[in-house]
Short mmCIF file of C-alpha atoms and ligand atoms in Angstrom, two decimals:
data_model
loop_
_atom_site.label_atom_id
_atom_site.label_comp_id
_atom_site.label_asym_id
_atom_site.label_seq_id
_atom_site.Cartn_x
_atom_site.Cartn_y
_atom_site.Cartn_z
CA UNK K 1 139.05 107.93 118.47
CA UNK K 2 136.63 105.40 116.79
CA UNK K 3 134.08 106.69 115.14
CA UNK K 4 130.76 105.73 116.47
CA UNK K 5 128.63 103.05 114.32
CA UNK K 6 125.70 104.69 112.54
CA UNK K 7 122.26 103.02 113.41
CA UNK K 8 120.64 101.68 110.21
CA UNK K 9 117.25 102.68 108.83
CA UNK K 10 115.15 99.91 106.94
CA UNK K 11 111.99 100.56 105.20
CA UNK K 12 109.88 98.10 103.00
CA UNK K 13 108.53 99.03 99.13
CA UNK K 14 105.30 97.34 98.77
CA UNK K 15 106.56 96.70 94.97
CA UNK K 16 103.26 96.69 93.18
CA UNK K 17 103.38 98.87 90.23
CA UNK K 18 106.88 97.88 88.53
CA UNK K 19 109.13 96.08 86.73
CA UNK K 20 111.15 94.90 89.61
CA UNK K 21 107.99 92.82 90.44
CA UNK K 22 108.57 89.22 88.90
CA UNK K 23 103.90 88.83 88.87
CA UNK K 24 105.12 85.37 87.11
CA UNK K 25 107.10 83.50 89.58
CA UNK K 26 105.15 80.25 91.37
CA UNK K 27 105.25 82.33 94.54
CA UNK K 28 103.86 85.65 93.55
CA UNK K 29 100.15 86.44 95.20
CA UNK K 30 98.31 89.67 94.48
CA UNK K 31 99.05 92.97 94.46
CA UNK K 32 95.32 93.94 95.23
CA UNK K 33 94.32 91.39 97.78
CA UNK K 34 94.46 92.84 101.41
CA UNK K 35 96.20 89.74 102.65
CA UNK K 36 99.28 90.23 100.52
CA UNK K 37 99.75 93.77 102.30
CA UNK K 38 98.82 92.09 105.81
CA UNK K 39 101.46 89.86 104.79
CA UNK K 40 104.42 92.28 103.92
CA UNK K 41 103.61 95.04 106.57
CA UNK K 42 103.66 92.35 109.26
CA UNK K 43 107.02 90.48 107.78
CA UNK K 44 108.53 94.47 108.16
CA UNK K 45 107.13 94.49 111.22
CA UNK K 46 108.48 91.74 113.13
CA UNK K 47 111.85 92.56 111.60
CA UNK K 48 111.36 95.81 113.29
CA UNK K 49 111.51 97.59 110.04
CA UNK K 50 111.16 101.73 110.15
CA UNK K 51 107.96 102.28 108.16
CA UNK K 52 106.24 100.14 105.45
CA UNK K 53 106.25 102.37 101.99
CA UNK K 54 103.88 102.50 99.28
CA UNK K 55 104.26 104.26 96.17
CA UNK K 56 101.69 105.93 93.85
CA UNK K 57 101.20 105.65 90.36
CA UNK K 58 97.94 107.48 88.99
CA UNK K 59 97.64 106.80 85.48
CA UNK K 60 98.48 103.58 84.17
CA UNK K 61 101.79 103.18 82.44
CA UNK K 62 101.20 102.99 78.18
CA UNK K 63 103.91 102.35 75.63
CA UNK K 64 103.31 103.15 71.73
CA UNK K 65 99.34 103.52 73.15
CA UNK K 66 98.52 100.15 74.64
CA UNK K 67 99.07 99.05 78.52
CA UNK K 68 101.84 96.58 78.81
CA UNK K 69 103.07 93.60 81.09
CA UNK K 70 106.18 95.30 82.15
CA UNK K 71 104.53 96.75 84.93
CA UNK K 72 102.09 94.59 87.48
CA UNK K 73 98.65 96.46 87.01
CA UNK K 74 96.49 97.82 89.87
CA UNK K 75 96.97 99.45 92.49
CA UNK K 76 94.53 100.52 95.17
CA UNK K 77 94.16 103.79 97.03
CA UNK K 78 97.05 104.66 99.19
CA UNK K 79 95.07 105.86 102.44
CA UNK K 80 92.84 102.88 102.08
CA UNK K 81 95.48 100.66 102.38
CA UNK K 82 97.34 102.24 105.09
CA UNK K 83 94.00 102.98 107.57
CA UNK K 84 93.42 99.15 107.03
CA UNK K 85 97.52 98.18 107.87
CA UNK K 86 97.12 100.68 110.58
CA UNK K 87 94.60 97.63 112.25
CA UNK K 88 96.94 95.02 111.56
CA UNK K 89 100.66 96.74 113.07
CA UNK K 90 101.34 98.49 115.99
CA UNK K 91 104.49 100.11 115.16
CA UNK K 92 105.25 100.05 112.12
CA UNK K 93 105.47 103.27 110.42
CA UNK K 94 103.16 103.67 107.41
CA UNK K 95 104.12 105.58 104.49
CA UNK K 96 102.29 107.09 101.50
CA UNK K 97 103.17 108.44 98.32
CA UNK K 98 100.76 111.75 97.53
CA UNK K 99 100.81 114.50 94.71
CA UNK K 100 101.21 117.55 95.34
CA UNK K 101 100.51 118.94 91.82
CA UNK K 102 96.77 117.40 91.11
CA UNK K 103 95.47 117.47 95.17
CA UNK K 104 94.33 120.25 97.86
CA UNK K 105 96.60 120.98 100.62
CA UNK K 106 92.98 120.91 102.97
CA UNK K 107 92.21 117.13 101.83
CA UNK K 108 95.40 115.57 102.27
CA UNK K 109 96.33 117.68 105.44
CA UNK K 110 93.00 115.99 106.85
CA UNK K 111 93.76 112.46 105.17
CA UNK K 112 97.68 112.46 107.08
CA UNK K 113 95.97 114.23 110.00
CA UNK K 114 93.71 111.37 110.07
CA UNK K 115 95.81 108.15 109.33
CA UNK K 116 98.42 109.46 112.19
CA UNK K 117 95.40 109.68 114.79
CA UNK K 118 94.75 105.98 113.93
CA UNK K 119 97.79 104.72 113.93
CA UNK K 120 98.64 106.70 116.77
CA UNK K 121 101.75 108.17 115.04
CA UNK K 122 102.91 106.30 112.61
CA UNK K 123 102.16 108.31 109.31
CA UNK K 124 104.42 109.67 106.69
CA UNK K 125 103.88 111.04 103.31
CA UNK K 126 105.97 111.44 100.59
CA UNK K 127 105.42 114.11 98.44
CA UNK K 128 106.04 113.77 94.87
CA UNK K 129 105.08 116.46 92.00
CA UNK K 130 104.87 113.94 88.82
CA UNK K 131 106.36 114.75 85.69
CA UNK K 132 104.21 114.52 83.01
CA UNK K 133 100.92 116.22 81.32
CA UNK K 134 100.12 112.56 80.46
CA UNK K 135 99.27 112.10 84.16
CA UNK K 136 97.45 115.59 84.71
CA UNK K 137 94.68 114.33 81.96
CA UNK K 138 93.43 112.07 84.44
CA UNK K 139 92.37 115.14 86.66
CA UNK K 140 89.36 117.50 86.40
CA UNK K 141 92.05 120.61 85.37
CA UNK K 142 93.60 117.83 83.14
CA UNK K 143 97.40 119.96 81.78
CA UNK K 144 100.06 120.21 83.88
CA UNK K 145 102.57 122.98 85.60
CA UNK K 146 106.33 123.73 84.58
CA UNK K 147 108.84 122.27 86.71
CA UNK K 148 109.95 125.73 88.73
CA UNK K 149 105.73 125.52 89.22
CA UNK K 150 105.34 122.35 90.69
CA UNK K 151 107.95 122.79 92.98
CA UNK K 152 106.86 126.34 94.31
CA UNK K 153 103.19 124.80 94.32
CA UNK K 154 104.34 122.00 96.54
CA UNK K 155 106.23 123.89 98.46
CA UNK K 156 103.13 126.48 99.16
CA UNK K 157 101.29 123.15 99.17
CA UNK K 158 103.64 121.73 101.91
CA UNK K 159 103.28 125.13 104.57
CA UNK K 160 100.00 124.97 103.93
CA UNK K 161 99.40 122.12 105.40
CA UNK K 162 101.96 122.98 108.08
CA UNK K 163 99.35 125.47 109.50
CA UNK K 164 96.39 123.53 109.13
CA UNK K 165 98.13 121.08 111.39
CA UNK K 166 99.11 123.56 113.43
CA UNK K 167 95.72 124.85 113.57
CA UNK K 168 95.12 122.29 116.82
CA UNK K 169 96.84 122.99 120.22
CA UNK K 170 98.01 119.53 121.78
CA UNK K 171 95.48 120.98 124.52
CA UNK K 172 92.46 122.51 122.20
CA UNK K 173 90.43 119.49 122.85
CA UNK K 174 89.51 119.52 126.23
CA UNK K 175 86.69 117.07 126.81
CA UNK K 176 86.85 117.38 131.36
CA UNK K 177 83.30 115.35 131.68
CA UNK K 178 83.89 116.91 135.04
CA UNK K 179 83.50 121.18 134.43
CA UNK K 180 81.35 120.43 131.04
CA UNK K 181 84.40 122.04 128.90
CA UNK K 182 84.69 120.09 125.89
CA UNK K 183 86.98 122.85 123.60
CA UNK K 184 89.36 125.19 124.29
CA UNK K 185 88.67 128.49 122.62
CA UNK K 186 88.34 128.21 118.76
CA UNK K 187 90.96 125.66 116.90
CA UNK K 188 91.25 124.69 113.61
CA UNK K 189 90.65 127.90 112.02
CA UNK K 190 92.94 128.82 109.53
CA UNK K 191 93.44 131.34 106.77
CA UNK K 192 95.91 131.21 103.36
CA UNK K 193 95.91 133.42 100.71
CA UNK K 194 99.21 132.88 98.06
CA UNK K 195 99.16 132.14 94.66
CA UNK K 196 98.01 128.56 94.54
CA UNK K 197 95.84 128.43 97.27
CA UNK K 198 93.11 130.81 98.33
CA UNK K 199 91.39 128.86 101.41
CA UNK K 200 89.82 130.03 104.60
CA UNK K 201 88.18 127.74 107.26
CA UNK K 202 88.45 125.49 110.20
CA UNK K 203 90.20 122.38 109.97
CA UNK K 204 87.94 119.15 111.42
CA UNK K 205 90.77 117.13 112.73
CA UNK K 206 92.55 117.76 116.47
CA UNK K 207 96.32 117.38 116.64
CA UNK K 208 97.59 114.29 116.04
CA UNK K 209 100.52 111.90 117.66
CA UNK K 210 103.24 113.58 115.61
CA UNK K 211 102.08 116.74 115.16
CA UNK K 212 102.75 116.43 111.53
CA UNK K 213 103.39 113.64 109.75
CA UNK K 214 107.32 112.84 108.61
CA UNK K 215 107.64 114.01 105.29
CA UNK K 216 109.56 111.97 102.80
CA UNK K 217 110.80 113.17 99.16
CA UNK K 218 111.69 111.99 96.24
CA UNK K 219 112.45 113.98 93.63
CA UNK K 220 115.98 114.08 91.95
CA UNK K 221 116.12 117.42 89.93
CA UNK K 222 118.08 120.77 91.62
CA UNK K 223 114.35 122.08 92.61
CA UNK K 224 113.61 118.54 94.12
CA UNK K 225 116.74 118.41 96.20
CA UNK K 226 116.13 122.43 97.54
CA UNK K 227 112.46 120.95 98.41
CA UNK K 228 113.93 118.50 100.56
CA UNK K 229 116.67 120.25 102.10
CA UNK K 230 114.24 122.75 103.41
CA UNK K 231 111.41 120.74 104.32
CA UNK K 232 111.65 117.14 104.52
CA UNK K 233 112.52 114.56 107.11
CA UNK K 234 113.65 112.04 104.74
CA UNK K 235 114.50 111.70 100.39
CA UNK K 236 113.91 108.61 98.80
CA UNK K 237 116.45 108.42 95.93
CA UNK K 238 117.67 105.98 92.78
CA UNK K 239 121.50 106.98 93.77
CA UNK K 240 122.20 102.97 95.08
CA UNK K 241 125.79 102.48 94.43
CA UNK K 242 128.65 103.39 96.80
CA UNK K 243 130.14 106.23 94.37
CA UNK K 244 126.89 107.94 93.32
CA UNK K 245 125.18 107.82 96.62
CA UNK K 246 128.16 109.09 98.35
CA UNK K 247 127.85 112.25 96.10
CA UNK K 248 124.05 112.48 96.13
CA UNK K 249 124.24 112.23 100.06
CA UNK K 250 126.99 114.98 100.63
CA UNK K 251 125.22 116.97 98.06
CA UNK K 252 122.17 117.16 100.10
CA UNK K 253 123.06 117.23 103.49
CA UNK K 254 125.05 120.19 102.07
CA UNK K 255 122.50 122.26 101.42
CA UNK K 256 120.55 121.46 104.83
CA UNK K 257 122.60 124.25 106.76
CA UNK K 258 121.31 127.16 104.54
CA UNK K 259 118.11 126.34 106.29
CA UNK K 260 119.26 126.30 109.75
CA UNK K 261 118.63 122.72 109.53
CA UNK K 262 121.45 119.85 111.31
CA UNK K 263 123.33 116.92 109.18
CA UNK K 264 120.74 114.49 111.17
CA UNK K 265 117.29 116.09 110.34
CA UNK K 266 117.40 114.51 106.67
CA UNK K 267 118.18 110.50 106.68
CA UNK K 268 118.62 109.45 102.89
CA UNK K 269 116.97 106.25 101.79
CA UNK K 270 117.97 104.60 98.54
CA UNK K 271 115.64 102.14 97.12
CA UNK K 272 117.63 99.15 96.80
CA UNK K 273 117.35 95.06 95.68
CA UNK K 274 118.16 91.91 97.02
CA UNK K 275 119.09 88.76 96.27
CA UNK K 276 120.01 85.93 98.87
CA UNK K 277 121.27 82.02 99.03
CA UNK K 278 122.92 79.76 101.42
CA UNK K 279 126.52 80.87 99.56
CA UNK K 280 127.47 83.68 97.27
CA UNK K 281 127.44 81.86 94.58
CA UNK K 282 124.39 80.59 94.63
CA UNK K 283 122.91 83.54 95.49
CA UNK K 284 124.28 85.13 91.78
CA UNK K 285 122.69 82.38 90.21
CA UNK K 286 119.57 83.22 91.73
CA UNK K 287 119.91 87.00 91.05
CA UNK K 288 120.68 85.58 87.59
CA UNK K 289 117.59 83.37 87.32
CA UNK K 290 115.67 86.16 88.92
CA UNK K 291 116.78 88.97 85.99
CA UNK K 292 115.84 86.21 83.28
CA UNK K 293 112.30 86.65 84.59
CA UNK K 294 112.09 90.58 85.12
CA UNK K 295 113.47 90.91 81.81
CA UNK K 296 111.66 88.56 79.07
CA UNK K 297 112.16 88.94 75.21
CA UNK K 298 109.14 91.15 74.95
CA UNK K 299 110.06 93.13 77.94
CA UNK K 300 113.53 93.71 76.79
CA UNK K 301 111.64 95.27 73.21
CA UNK K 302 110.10 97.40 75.76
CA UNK K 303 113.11 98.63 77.23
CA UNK K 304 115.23 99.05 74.13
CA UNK K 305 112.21 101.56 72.57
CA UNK K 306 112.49 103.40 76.11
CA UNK K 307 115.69 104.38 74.90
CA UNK K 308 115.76 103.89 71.04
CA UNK K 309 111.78 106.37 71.40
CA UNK K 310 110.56 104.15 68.53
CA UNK K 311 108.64 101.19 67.82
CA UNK K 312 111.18 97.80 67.60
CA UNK K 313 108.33 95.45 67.58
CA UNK K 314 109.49 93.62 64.90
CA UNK K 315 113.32 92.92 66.07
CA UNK K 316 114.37 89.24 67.40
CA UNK K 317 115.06 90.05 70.94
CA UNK K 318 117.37 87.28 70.57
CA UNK K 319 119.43 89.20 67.77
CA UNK K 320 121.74 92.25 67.40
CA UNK K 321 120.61 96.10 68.45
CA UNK K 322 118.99 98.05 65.95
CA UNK K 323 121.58 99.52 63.38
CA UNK K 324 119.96 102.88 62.98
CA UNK K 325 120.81 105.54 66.63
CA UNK K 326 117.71 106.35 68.76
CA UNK K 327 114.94 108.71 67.30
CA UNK K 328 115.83 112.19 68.79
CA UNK K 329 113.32 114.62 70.23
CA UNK K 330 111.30 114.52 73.18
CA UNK K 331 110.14 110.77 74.46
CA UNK K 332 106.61 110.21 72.64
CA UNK K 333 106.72 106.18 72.91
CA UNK K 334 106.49 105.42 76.72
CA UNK K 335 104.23 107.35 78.52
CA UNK K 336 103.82 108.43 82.35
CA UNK K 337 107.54 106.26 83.00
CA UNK K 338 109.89 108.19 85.31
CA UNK K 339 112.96 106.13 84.04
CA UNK K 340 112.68 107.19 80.80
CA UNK K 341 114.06 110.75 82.09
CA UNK K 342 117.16 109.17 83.23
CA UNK K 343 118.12 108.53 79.45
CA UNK K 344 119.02 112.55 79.16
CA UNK K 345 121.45 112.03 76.02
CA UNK K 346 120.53 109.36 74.64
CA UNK K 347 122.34 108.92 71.29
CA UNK K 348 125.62 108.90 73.93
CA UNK K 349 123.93 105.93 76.57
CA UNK K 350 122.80 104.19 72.86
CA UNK K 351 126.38 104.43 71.88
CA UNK K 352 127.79 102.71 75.40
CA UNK K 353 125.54 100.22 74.94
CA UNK K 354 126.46 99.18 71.52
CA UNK K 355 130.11 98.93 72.93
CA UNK K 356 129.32 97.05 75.65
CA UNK K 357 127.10 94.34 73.07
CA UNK K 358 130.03 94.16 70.36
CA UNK K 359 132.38 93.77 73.25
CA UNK K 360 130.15 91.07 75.37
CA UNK K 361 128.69 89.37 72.27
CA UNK K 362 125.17 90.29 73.71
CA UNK K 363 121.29 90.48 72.16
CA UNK K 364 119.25 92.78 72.85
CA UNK K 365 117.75 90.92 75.94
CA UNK K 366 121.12 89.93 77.30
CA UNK K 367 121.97 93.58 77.02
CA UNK K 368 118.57 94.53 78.61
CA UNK K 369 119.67 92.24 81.72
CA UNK K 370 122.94 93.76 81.63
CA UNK K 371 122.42 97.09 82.14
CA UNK K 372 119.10 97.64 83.65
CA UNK K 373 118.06 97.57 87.17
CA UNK K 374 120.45 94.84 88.56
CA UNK K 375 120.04 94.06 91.58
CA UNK K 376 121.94 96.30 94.49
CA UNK K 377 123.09 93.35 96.96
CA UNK K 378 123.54 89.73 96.10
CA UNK K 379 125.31 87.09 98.44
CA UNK K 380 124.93 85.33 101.42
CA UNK K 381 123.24 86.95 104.54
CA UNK K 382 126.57 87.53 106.09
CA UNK K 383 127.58 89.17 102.72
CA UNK K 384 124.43 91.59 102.31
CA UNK K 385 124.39 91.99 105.59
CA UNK K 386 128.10 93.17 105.48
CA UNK K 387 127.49 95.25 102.52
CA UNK K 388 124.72 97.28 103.73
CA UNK K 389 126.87 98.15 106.98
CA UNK K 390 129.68 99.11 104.43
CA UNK K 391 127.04 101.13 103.14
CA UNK K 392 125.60 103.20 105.21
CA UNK K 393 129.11 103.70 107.06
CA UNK K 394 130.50 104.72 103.93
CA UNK K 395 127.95 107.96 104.33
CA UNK K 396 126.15 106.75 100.75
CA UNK K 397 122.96 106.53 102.69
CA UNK K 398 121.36 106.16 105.97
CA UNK K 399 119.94 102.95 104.85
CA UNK K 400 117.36 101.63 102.54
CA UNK K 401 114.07 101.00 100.91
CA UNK K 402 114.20 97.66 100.44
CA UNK K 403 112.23 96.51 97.17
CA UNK K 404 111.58 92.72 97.43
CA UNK K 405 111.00 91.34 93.80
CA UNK K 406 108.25 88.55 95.15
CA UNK K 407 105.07 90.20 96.65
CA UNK K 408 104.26 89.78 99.42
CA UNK K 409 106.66 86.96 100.52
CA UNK K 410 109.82 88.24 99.30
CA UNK K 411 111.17 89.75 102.45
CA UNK K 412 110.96 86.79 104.56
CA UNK K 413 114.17 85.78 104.16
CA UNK K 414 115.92 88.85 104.41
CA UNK K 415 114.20 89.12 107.71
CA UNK K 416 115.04 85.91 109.26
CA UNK K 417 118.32 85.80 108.12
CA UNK K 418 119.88 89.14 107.48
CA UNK K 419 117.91 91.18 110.52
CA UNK K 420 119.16 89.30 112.99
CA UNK K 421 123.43 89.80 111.81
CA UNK K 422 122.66 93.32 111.71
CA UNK K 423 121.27 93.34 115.48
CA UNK K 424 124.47 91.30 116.16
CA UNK K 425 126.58 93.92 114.39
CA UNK K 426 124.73 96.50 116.82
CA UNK K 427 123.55 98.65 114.06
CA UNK K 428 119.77 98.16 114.08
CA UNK K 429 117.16 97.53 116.49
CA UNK K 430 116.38 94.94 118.25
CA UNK K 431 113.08 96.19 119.46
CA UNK K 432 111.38 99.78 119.05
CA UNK K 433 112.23 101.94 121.78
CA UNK K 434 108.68 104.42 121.22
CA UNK K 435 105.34 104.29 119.59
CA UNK K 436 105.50 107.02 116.79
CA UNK K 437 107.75 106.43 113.39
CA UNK K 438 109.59 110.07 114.56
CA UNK K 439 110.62 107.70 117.09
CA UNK K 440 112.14 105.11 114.96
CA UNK K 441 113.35 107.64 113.17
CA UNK K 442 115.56 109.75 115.58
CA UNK K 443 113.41 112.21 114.46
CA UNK K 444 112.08 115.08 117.08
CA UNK K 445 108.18 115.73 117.13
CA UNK K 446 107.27 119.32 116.32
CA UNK K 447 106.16 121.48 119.20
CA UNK K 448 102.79 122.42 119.55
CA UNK K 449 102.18 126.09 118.67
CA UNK K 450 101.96 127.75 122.39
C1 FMN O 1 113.11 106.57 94.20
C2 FMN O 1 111.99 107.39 93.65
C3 FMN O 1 110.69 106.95 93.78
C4 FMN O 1 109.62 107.69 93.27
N1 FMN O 1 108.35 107.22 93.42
C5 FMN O 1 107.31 107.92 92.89
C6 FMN O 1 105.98 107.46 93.00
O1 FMN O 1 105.70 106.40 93.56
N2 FMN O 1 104.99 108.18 92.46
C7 FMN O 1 105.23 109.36 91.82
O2 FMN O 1 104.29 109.99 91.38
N3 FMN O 1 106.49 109.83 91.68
C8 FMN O 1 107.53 109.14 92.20
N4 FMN O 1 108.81 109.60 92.05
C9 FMN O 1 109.03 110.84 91.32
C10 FMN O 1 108.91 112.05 92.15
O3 FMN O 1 109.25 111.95 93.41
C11 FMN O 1 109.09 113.43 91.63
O4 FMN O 1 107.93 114.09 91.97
C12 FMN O 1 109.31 113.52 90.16
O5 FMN O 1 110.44 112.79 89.83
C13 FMN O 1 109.49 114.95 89.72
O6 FMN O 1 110.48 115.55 90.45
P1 FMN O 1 111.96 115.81 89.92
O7 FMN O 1 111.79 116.55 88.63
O8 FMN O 1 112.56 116.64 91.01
O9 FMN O 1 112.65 114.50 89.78
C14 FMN O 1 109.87 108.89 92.58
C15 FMN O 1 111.20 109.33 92.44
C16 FMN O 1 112.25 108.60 92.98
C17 FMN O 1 113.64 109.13 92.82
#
């Protein structure tokens, strides 16, 4: 027997805040201006995309104490942006990223609660714990929790706002013009004492579309992956090649049944790059042009001290790596920059990528290029088309985050011309077949409590 063809989930990354982001090419707009969200949420849209995504970042990114033009700078409030998109879509699912470690579980159940009532079911929120005290200065407490905290406070964090959304009955608001009744009984009142959160009250917002929004996560580390195996709908995740998301996606659907929870009630979404053209060939070239301008000489600098954790202002980025290994200890010269953690030995990744210069001929910037962030599919549309299907097939994911590197025109091609061989593959939709993003999503709503 056949096995059946797996329906593919696409999301789009708002890029904004990164180093994918090329700010410099002719076509780039802004990553502040409303339009250039209009723009990418209704490109996502009309290819029938899953949800649109936007990430958070809430300190500004430093390196060796000064803000740097790696990153695109600015980025407005998530629920801002996604009440306004909510206007401008009708079923496009609208994701935001949202802390757990520095928030209230009473705010942000009534910000989700909100955004899904105006949407009418189309909000998601990924919930991220940040990694660094660097960020936690920005907040009143300022500090920051141990990893085995954050996780048990977002945990708490996430059931707590379980019941305050399960505070409403689908039928508490009554509102019959006809017998005067406008509530029934007393909802929204809720009551949670635990170590974290100490909060008694009634909760202002009915029940919305979904119930509760679809959580997303996105943490990588053994307490992130438990997180998400017992409590979210979806995990955003780095893993983008065939091998490593093949592991990453058996390792957490693996730990799904310890929950009582089914192979299908956690899709796995890798963010992943593009690069088209007519042919594949000229569709490397491009993804070649296109790394040339992610990754300048100064940017490169920036990259190498990631790793070296020491300030190599003064080498030719044109010239040879530095002579002397990487400073050990922990990372002190980029600050609030989640890749950085990937680099967990580096004297041995410092060591690969002197072998891979001597044997390459390479300067620092042509390393740079080399071995950061290239991008995951490059070819023609039939190509990335094909590759994506090979993909998700494969079981490495479910499908993707797409990341365009142009904002907010950079998914227009992939739209018009890789959408439409999918459909004809019969692995993604052609339309939406209901209103909410649990819909899209093959995802089940949660039932009201009786
Ligand atoms: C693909 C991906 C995207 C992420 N995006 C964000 C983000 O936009 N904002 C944020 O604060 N953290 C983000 N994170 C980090 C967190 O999700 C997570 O809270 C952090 O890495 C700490 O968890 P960990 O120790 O389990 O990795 C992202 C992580 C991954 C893997």
């Amino acid at each position: 027997m056949t096995k059946q063809q797996k329906q593919i989930h696409l999301a789009a990354h708002f890029p904004g805040v990164n180093n994918t982001t090329v700010w410099s090419d002719p076509e780039a707009g802004s990553h502040i201006e409303f339009s250039s969200f209009v723009k990418l949420a209704q490109t996502a849209e009309r290819a029938k995309f899953d949800f649109f995504f936007l990430a958070e970042g809430l300190r500004l990114r430093e390196q060796g104490g000064l803000i740097y033009d790696l990153d695109v700078v600015g980025r407005p409030d998530t629920f801002t942006v996604l009440a306004a998109l909510a206007a401008v879509t009708s079923r496009l699912g609208l994701a935001g990223t949202i802390n757990s470690t520095f928030n209230e579980p009473f705010e942000v159940a009534r910000q989700f609660a909100s955004l899904d009532h105006l949407s009418e079911g189309r909000a998601a929120w990924n919930v991220v714990t940040s990694w660094d005290a660097f960020t936690g200065e920005n907040f009143r407490r300022g500090g920051f929790l141990p990893q085995d905290q954050r996780y048990s406070r977002a945990e708490t964090f996430m059931r707590t706002a379980w019941e305050l959304f399960d505070s409403w009955r689908a039928d508490d608001l009554v509102a019959d013009k006809a017998t005067g009744q406008f509530l029934r009984g007393e909802p929204g009142r809720f009551e949670h004492h635990d170590e974290h959160f100490d909060i008694a009250g009634q909760f202002p917002v009915p029940r919305s579309p979904q119930g509760r929004p679809v959580i997303i996560q996105a943490g990588d580390s053994e307490e992130g992956r438990e997180f998400a195996a017992a409590t979210a709908d979806a995990i955003f995740t780095r893993h983008g090649t065939l091998e490593a998301g093949q592991a990453f996606y058996s390792d957490v659907k693996g730990r799904l049944a310890k929950y009582g929870r089914e192979h299908s009630q956690l899709i796995v979404l890798p963010a992943a790059t593009f690069v088209l053209g007519d042919t594949d060939a000229e569709a490397h070239e491009r993804a070649d042009v296109v790394r040339r301008q992610q990754v300048s000489g100064q940017t490169a600098i920036k990259f190498l001290e990631q790793l070296w954790n020491a300030d190599l202002s003064g080498f030719d980025p044109d010239g040879p790596l530095p002579a002397f290994d990487p400073v050990a200890g922990e990372n002190t010269i980029a600050k609030g920059r989640a890749s950085v953690r990937m680099y967990r030995d580096p004297l041995a990744t410092a060591r690969q990528w002197r072998e891979l210069a001597e044997a390459k001929n390479l300067s620092i910037r042509e390393l740079i290029i080399e071995v950061t962030g290239r991008q995951n599919f490059i070819g023609s549309p039939a190509t990335v088309a094909g590759q994506i299907n090979d993909f998700v097939q494969a079981d490495a994911s479910d499908g993707f985050i797409l990341v365009p590197h142009v904002t907010p025109g950079g998914l227009d091609e992939f739209a018009d011309k890789v959408v439409p061989l999918l459909q004809e593959r019969g692995v993604f939709r052609t339309d939406y077949t209901g209103p909410t993003l649990r819909d899209h999503l093959g995802l089940t709503t949660p039932a009201s409590p009786a």
